[in-house]
Coordinates of C-alpha atoms and ligand atoms in Angstrom, one line a residue:
M1 CA 18.7 19.7 23.2
F2 CA 19.5 16.9 20.5
R3 CA 20.2 18.0 17.2
L4 CA 17.7 16.1 14.2
S5 CA 19.8 14.4 12.0
K6 CA 19.1 16.3 8.4
K7 CA 17.5 13.9 7.3
L8 CA 14.8 13.2 9.8
Q9 CA 14.2 17.2 9.7
S10 CA 13.6 17.2 6.0
L11 CA 10.3 14.4 6.4
P12 CA 7.2 15.5 5.2
P13 CA 4.7 16.6 7.9
Y14 CA 2.7 14.4 10.0
L15 CA -0.3 16.4 9.0
F16 CA -3.0 13.7 10.8
V17 CA -2.0 14.9 14.1
E18 CA -4.9 17.4 14.7
I19 CA -7.2 14.9 13.0
D20 CA -6.1 12.6 15.6
R21 CA -6.6 14.4 18.4
A22 CA -10.2 15.6 17.9
K23 CA -10.7 11.5 16.5
R24 CA -9.1 10.9 20.6
K25 CA -10.9 13.2 22.7
A26 CA -14.2 12.4 20.5
R27 CA -14.0 9.0 21.5
A28 CA -13.2 9.5 24.8
Q29 CA -16.3 11.5 25.6
G30 CA -18.3 8.6 24.1
E31 CA -19.2 10.0 21.0
D32 CA -19.8 7.3 18.0
I33 CA -17.5 7.6 15.4
I34 CA -17.5 6.3 12.0
D35 CA -14.1 5.5 11.2
L36 CA -13.2 5.6 7.8
G37 CA -9.2 7.1 7.6
I38 CA -7.7 3.7 8.6
G39 CA -6.7 1.4 6.0
D40 CA -6.6 -2.0 8.4
P41 CA -9.3 -4.2 7.3
D42 CA -11.8 -4.9 10.2
Q43 CA -12.3 -9.2 9.8
P44 CA -10.2 -11.5 11.6
T45 CA -7.3 -13.1 9.8
P46 CA -8.7 -16.6 8.9
A47 CA -8.7 -19.4 11.6
H48 CA -6.8 -22.2 10.2
I49 CA -4.1 -19.8 9.9
V50 CA -3.9 -18.6 13.4
E51 CA -4.6 -22.4 14.3
A52 CA -1.0 -22.6 12.0
L53 CA 0.3 -20.2 14.0
Y54 CA -0.6 -21.4 17.4
K55 CA 0.8 -24.8 16.6
A56 CA 4.3 -23.8 15.0
A57 CA 4.5 -21.6 18.5
Q58 CA 4.9 -24.7 20.8
D59 CA 7.6 -26.1 18.5
P60 CA 11.3 -25.2 20.4
A61 CA 12.8 -25.1 16.5
C62 CA 10.7 -22.2 15.7
H63 CA 12.5 -20.0 19.1
R64 CA 15.6 -19.8 17.6
Y65 CA 17.1 -16.8 15.2
A66 CA 15.1 -17.6 11.8
L67 CA 17.3 -17.3 8.7
D68 CA 17.7 -13.5 7.3
Q69 CA 16.9 -14.8 3.9
G70 CA 13.9 -16.4 5.0
M71 CA 12.5 -20.1 5.3
L72 CA 13.3 -21.6 1.6
S73 CA 10.0 -23.6 2.6
L74 CA 8.3 -20.4 2.7
R75 CA 9.9 -19.0 -0.4
E76 CA 8.6 -22.1 -2.1
A77 CA 4.9 -21.6 -1.3
I78 CA 5.5 -17.6 -2.5
S79 CA 6.7 -18.9 -5.7
K80 CA 4.4 -21.7 -6.5
W81 CA 1.7 -18.8 -5.8
Y82 CA 3.5 -16.2 -8.3
K83 CA 3.2 -19.0 -10.6
V84 CA -0.5 -19.6 -10.0
R85 CA -1.8 -16.1 -10.1
F86 CA 0.4 -14.5 -12.5
G87 CA 2.0 -17.3 -14.5
V88 CA 5.9 -15.9 -13.3
D89 CA 8.3 -18.1 -12.7
L90 CA 10.7 -17.1 -9.6
N91 CA 13.7 -18.6 -8.2
P92 CA 13.0 -19.5 -4.7
E93 CA 16.8 -19.2 -3.2
T94 CA 17.7 -16.0 -5.5
E95 CA 14.4 -14.2 -6.5
I96 CA 12.1 -14.1 -3.4
L97 CA 12.9 -12.3 -0.4
P98 CA 10.3 -12.2 2.9
L99 CA 10.2 -9.3 4.6
I100 CA 8.7 -7.7 8.3
G101 CA 5.6 -6.5 6.3
S102 CA 6.2 -4.9 2.6
K103 CA 6.8 -1.5 4.8
E104 CA 9.8 -2.4 6.2
G105 CA 11.5 -3.4 2.7
I106 CA 9.8 -0.4 0.8
A107 CA 11.1 1.7 3.2
H108 CA 14.6 0.2 3.4
F109 CA 15.6 -0.5 -0.4
P110 CA 16.5 2.7 -1.0
L111 CA 19.3 2.2 1.1
A112 CA 20.8 0.0 -0.8
F113 CA 20.5 2.1 -4.1
L114 CA 20.6 5.8 -3.5
D115 CA 23.9 7.8 -2.2
C116 CA 23.8 11.1 -1.0
G117 CA 21.6 13.6 -3.7
D118 CA 20.5 11.0 -5.8
Y119 CA 16.5 11.3 -7.1
S120 CA 14.4 8.6 -6.5
L121 CA 10.9 9.1 -8.6
V122 CA 7.5 9.2 -6.7
P123 CA 3.9 9.4 -7.5
D124 CA 2.4 11.9 -5.3
P125 CA 0.0 11.3 -4.0
C126 CA 1.4 8.1 -2.3
Y127 CA 1.7 6.0 0.0
P128 CA 4.3 8.0 2.5
P129 CA 7.1 5.1 3.2
Y130 CA 8.3 5.9 -0.4
K131 CA 9.4 9.7 0.4
G132 CA 10.5 8.9 4.0
G133 CA 12.3 5.9 2.9
S134 CA 14.1 8.0 0.2
I135 CA 14.9 11.3 2.4
L136 CA 15.9 8.6 4.8
A137 CA 18.7 6.9 2.6
G138 CA 20.1 10.7 1.6
G139 CA 18.5 11.0 -1.8
K140 CA 15.8 13.4 -3.0
P141 CA 12.5 12.5 -4.3
Y142 CA 10.7 13.9 -7.6
L143 CA 7.4 14.1 -7.4
M144 CA 5.5 12.6 -10.0
P145 CA 2.0 14.2 -10.1
L146 CA -1.1 11.1 -10.7
L147 CA -3.6 13.6 -11.9
Q148 CA -7.1 13.0 -12.0
A149 CA -7.1 14.0 -15.7
N150 CA -4.6 11.3 -16.4
A151 CA -6.2 8.4 -14.6
F152 CA -3.8 8.6 -11.7
L153 CA -0.6 7.5 -13.7
P154 CA 2.7 9.1 -14.3
D155 CA 3.3 11.5 -16.9
L156 CA 6.7 9.8 -17.6
K157 CA 7.3 12.5 -20.7
K158 CA 7.3 15.1 -18.3
I159 CA 10.2 13.6 -16.2
P160 CA 13.2 16.6 -16.9
P161 CA 16.2 15.0 -19.0
G162 CA 18.0 16.3 -15.6
I163 CA 15.9 14.3 -13.1
R164 CA 16.0 11.5 -15.4
R165 CA 19.9 11.3 -15.2
K166 CA 20.0 11.7 -11.5
A167 CA 17.0 8.9 -11.0
K168 CA 18.2 5.3 -9.5
L169 CA 15.0 4.6 -8.5
M170 CA 11.0 4.7 -9.5
Y171 CA 8.1 4.1 -7.1
I172 CA 5.0 3.0 -9.1
N173 CA 1.9 1.5 -6.7
Y174 CA -1.1 -0.3 -8.8
P175 CA -4.4 -0.8 -7.6
N176 CA -3.0 2.4 -5.7
N177 CA -3.4 3.5 -2.4
P178 CA -4.5 6.3 -2.0
T179 CA -6.8 6.8 -5.6
G180 CA -7.4 3.5 -5.7
A181 CA -6.3 3.7 -9.6
T182 CA -5.5 0.8 -11.7
A183 CA -2.9 0.1 -14.5
E184 CA -2.7 -2.5 -17.2
K185 CA 0.3 -3.7 -19.2
D186 CA 0.6 -0.8 -21.7
F187 CA 1.5 1.4 -19.0
Y188 CA 3.9 -1.3 -17.4
K189 CA 5.1 -1.8 -20.8
E190 CA 6.3 2.5 -21.1
T191 CA 7.2 2.0 -17.9
L192 CA 10.2 -0.7 -18.5
D193 CA 11.2 1.2 -22.0
F194 CA 11.5 4.5 -19.7
A195 CA 13.3 3.0 -17.3
V196 CA 15.7 0.6 -19.2
K197 CA 16.8 3.5 -21.1
N198 CA 16.9 5.7 -18.2
K199 CA 18.7 3.0 -16.4
I200 CA 16.2 3.4 -13.0
I201 CA 15.1 0.7 -11.4
V202 CA 11.2 0.0 -10.9
I203 CA 10.0 -0.7 -7.7
S204 CA 6.2 -2.2 -7.9
D205 CA 4.6 -2.0 -4.7
L206 CA 1.4 -5.0 -5.2
A207 CA 0.0 -4.8 -2.3
Y208 CA -3.6 -5.1 -3.0
S209 CA -3.3 -7.2 -6.0
E210 CA -5.8 -9.6 -4.6
M211 CA -8.8 -7.1 -3.9
S212 CA -10.7 -6.3 -6.9
Y213 CA -14.0 -6.1 -7.7
D214 CA -16.7 -6.6 -10.9
G215 CA -14.4 -9.7 -12.2
Y216 CA -11.2 -7.4 -12.7
R217 CA -8.1 -9.2 -12.1
P218 CA -4.9 -6.5 -12.0
C219 CA -1.7 -7.9 -12.8
S220 CA 1.7 -7.4 -12.1
F221 CA 5.0 -5.6 -13.6
M222 CA 6.8 -8.9 -13.4
E223 CA 4.1 -9.8 -16.0
I224 CA 6.0 -7.3 -18.4
P225 CA 8.7 -9.6 -20.7
G226 CA 12.1 -7.9 -19.1
A227 CA 10.6 -6.7 -15.8
K228 CA 12.5 -9.6 -14.1
E229 CA 15.8 -8.2 -15.2
S230 CA 15.4 -4.5 -14.0
A231 CA 12.6 -4.8 -11.2
V232 CA 11.3 -5.5 -7.8
E233 CA 8.3 -5.9 -6.6
F234 CA 6.4 -5.7 -3.2
H235 CA 3.7 -7.8 -1.9
S236 CA 2.2 -8.3 1.5
L237 CA -0.3 -10.8 3.1
S238 CA -1.7 -7.8 5.6
K239 CA -4.9 -7.0 3.0
T240 CA -5.4 -9.7 1.3
Y241 CA -5.5 -12.4 4.4
N242 CA -6.2 -9.5 7.4
M243 CA -2.9 -10.4 8.4
T244 CA -1.9 -6.3 8.8
G245 CA -0.8 -6.8 12.7
W246 CA 1.4 -9.9 11.8
R247 CA 3.9 -8.5 9.3
I248 CA 4.7 -10.4 6.9
G249 CA 5.3 -9.6 3.0
W250 CA 8.1 -10.2 0.6
A251 CA 10.1 -8.9 -2.3
C252 CA 10.7 -10.3 -5.7
G253 CA 12.4 -9.6 -9.2
S254 CA 15.6 -9.1 -10.2
S255 CA 18.3 -11.4 -8.2
D256 CA 20.6 -8.6 -8.0
L257 CA 18.2 -6.5 -6.4
I258 CA 16.9 -8.9 -3.6
D259 CA 20.4 -9.6 -2.9
A260 CA 21.3 -5.7 -1.9
L261 CA 18.2 -5.3 -0.5
G262 CA 19.3 -8.9 2.0
R263 CA 22.6 -7.5 2.5
V264 CA 20.6 -4.3 4.5
K265 CA 18.3 -5.8 6.1
S266 CA 21.3 -8.6 7.0
N267 CA 22.4 -5.3 9.1
I268 CA 19.1 -4.6 10.8
D269 CA 16.9 -7.3 11.4
S270 CA 17.0 -11.2 12.0
G271 CA 14.4 -12.6 10.3
I272 CA 10.6 -13.2 10.6
F273 CA 9.7 -15.3 13.6
C274 CA 9.6 -19.0 12.1
A275 CA 6.0 -19.5 13.5
L276 CA 4.8 -17.0 11.6
Q277 CA 6.7 -17.8 8.8
L278 CA 4.6 -21.7 8.6
A279 CA 1.2 -19.3 9.3
G280 CA 2.4 -17.5 5.9
I281 CA 2.8 -20.7 3.5
S282 CA -0.7 -21.7 5.5
A283 CA -1.8 -18.2 4.5
L284 CA -0.7 -18.6 0.9
E285 CA -2.4 -22.3 0.7
T286 CA -5.6 -20.8 2.0
P287 CA -8.7 -21.8 -0.4
Q288 CA -9.0 -18.8 -2.7
E289 CA -12.6 -18.7 -2.0
Q290 CA -12.0 -16.9 0.9
V291 CA -10.3 -14.2 -0.6
R292 CA -13.2 -14.1 -3.2
N293 CA -15.3 -13.7 0.1
M294 CA -13.5 -10.5 0.9
C295 CA -13.8 -8.8 -2.0
Q296 CA -17.7 -9.5 -2.4
L297 CA -18.1 -7.7 1.2
Y298 CA -15.8 -4.8 0.2
Q299 CA -18.0 -5.1 -2.9
E300 CA -21.2 -4.6 -1.4
R301 CA -19.4 -1.8 0.9
R302 CA -18.3 -0.3 -1.9
D303 CA -21.6 0.3 -3.6
A304 CA -23.4 1.1 -1.2
L305 CA -20.8 3.9 -0.5
I306 CA -20.9 5.0 -3.6
T307 CA -24.8 5.0 -4.1
G308 CA -25.0 6.6 -1.4
L309 CA -22.6 9.6 -2.0
T310 CA -23.5 9.9 -5.4
S311 CA -27.6 11.0 -4.1
L312 CA -25.5 13.8 -2.0
G313 CA -24.3 14.9 -5.4
W314 CA -20.6 13.7 -4.2
Q315 CA -17.9 13.3 -7.3
V316 CA -17.0 9.4 -7.1
K317 CA -16.4 6.9 -9.2
P318 CA -16.6 3.4 -7.9
P319 CA -12.3 1.9 -7.7
K320 CA -11.9 -1.6 -9.5
A321 CA -9.8 -2.4 -6.7
T322 CA -8.3 -1.4 -3.4
F323 CA -10.5 -0.5 -0.2
Y324 CA -10.4 2.9 -0.6
V325 CA -12.8 5.7 -2.3
W326 CA -10.8 9.1 -3.1
I327 CA -13.4 11.7 -3.3
K328 CA -13.0 15.2 -4.3
I329 CA -14.1 17.6 -1.3
P330 CA -17.6 18.6 -2.6
A331 CA -16.9 22.2 -1.2
K332 CA -15.0 25.3 -1.6
S333 CA -12.4 24.0 1.5
N334 CA -9.0 22.3 2.0
S335 CA -9.0 18.6 2.1
I336 CA -7.7 18.9 6.5
E337 CA -10.5 21.5 6.7
F338 CA -13.2 19.5 5.2
S339 CA -12.3 16.1 7.6
K340 CA -12.3 18.1 10.2
L341 CA -16.0 19.7 9.5
L342 CA -17.0 15.9 8.7
L343 CA -15.5 15.0 12.3
E344 CA -16.7 17.8 14.4
K345 CA -20.0 17.3 12.7
T346 CA -20.6 13.6 11.9
N347 CA -18.4 12.2 13.8
I348 CA -17.0 10.6 10.7
V349 CA -13.3 10.0 10.1
V350 CA -11.6 10.1 7.0
T351 CA -7.9 11.3 5.6
P352 CA -7.1 14.5 3.8
G353 CA -5.9 13.8 0.8
L354 CA -3.0 16.3 1.8
G355 CA -1.5 13.9 3.8
F356 CA -0.9 11.6 0.5
G357 CA 1.0 14.9 -0.8
K358 CA 0.4 18.2 -2.1
Y359 CA -1.2 16.5 -5.3
G360 CA -3.4 15.1 -3.1
E361 CA -4.7 17.9 -2.3
G362 CA -8.8 18.7 -2.8
Y363 CA -9.3 15.3 -2.4
I364 CA -10.5 13.0 0.8
R365 CA -9.9 8.9 1.5
M366 CA -12.2 6.9 3.0
A367 CA -11.5 3.3 3.1
L368 CA -14.2 0.5 3.3
T369 CA -13.1 -0.8 6.6
V370 CA -16.7 -0.8 8.4
P371 CA -19.7 -2.9 7.0
T372 CA -22.2 -1.8 5.5
Q373 CA -25.0 -0.8 7.7
R374 CA -22.5 2.0 9.3
I375 CA -21.5 3.1 5.7
R376 CA -25.0 3.5 5.0
E377 CA -25.3 5.6 8.6
A378 CA -22.2 7.7 7.4
V379 CA -24.2 8.5 4.6
Q380 CA -27.5 9.3 6.4
R381 CA -25.3 12.0 8.7
L382 CA -23.8 13.9 5.7
R383 CA -27.1 14.0 4.3
Q384 CA -28.4 15.9 7.7
K385 CA -25.7 17.8 8.3
I386 CA -22.9 18.6 5.7
Ligands
PLP401 C1 0.8 0.3 -0.8 C2 0.9 0.2 0.0 N1 2.1 -0.8 -0.1 C3 2.4 -0.8 1.5 C4 1.9 -1.1 2.7 C5 2.6 -1.8 4.0 O1 1.5 -2.9 4.0 P1 2.8 -4.3 4.8 O2 1.1 -4.1 6.0 O3 2.8 -5.5 4.6 O4 3.7 -3.7 5.8 C6 0.4 -0.3 2.6 C7 -0.3 -0.4 3.6 O5 -1.6 0.1 4.1 C8 -0.2 -0.1 1.8 O6 -1.0 0.7 1.9

């Protein structure tokens, strides 16, 4: 009866419907599901952050509308954190914008810069809002394949001149969801040169900067001289502090880009609950030991999964960062069929690669969000049933 907008109609299909349905059915039947599908930490938010929210929520000053651009004290805490972590200076007044989770900003950003028919350069496979946000803003995603042969980095030389001319935005995301790939400064330098030459804004998604292993420390796009003038970087408290449900993150970078995103947002939301912003400050001031412990936990799980899958003859590389393991399907099957087979035969939930884009076909993603013991059990089930 209602005619959907062309934009909504052209969003990529949600490919997890059947798997979601099968998962719910199996759960309802009392099956023992091992869910490696969702990128949502299983550990609780550290107690002192919960305590900070509890305390702040009792202050009536927190009950009113927040400022659109976030509390200055939060922006100062972000600026300090950034300086310590990456050695980058950010002006808390003009170069930082708190968000209701980084997804919100990532998806709204194209509204500030895309006109009908403009392109945004989007990696494929990717976190889905890069495509969705671009399409909802009237733009067209141009897919940059992330191929194993190129270490899951986009090959910028392959982007045709006609597309370069019409592209306004370019998304990059390292450490990467879903492939677990990482990028180094030489790739960032090449990307910045490309972006400046073609007048394209770089959107760096750094949601997984703190989740890394074996002593590896991801860098920020903002560390590249000149990046701050032509790029914006998105961060999240979700994964670093087990706060996915809280909804808090930020954008930082060029003051013009931050200002434009702020103008879009001021027409859409009215800021983040102040008590939550105060809890966010407490998170950023968390002794980083807690973050290191989190990494150690995921590293133990990663090692158990990689050792187990390798012993089954599966092709897997241990990721240096993120809590995702990107796995080539060890059978003549496609990713949806293989994920369904795993659920039916072993009660293990994984995410089919195709859900992240067409270049994700041939892979599945497993998230390290269950205890090591359950990972070992999952490997055991695979050994017996697949
Ligand atoms: C690459 C990437 N960016 C951003 C996000 C969104 O995080 P937030 O909870 O801050 O919206 C996610 C969440 O899974 C993600 O995987």
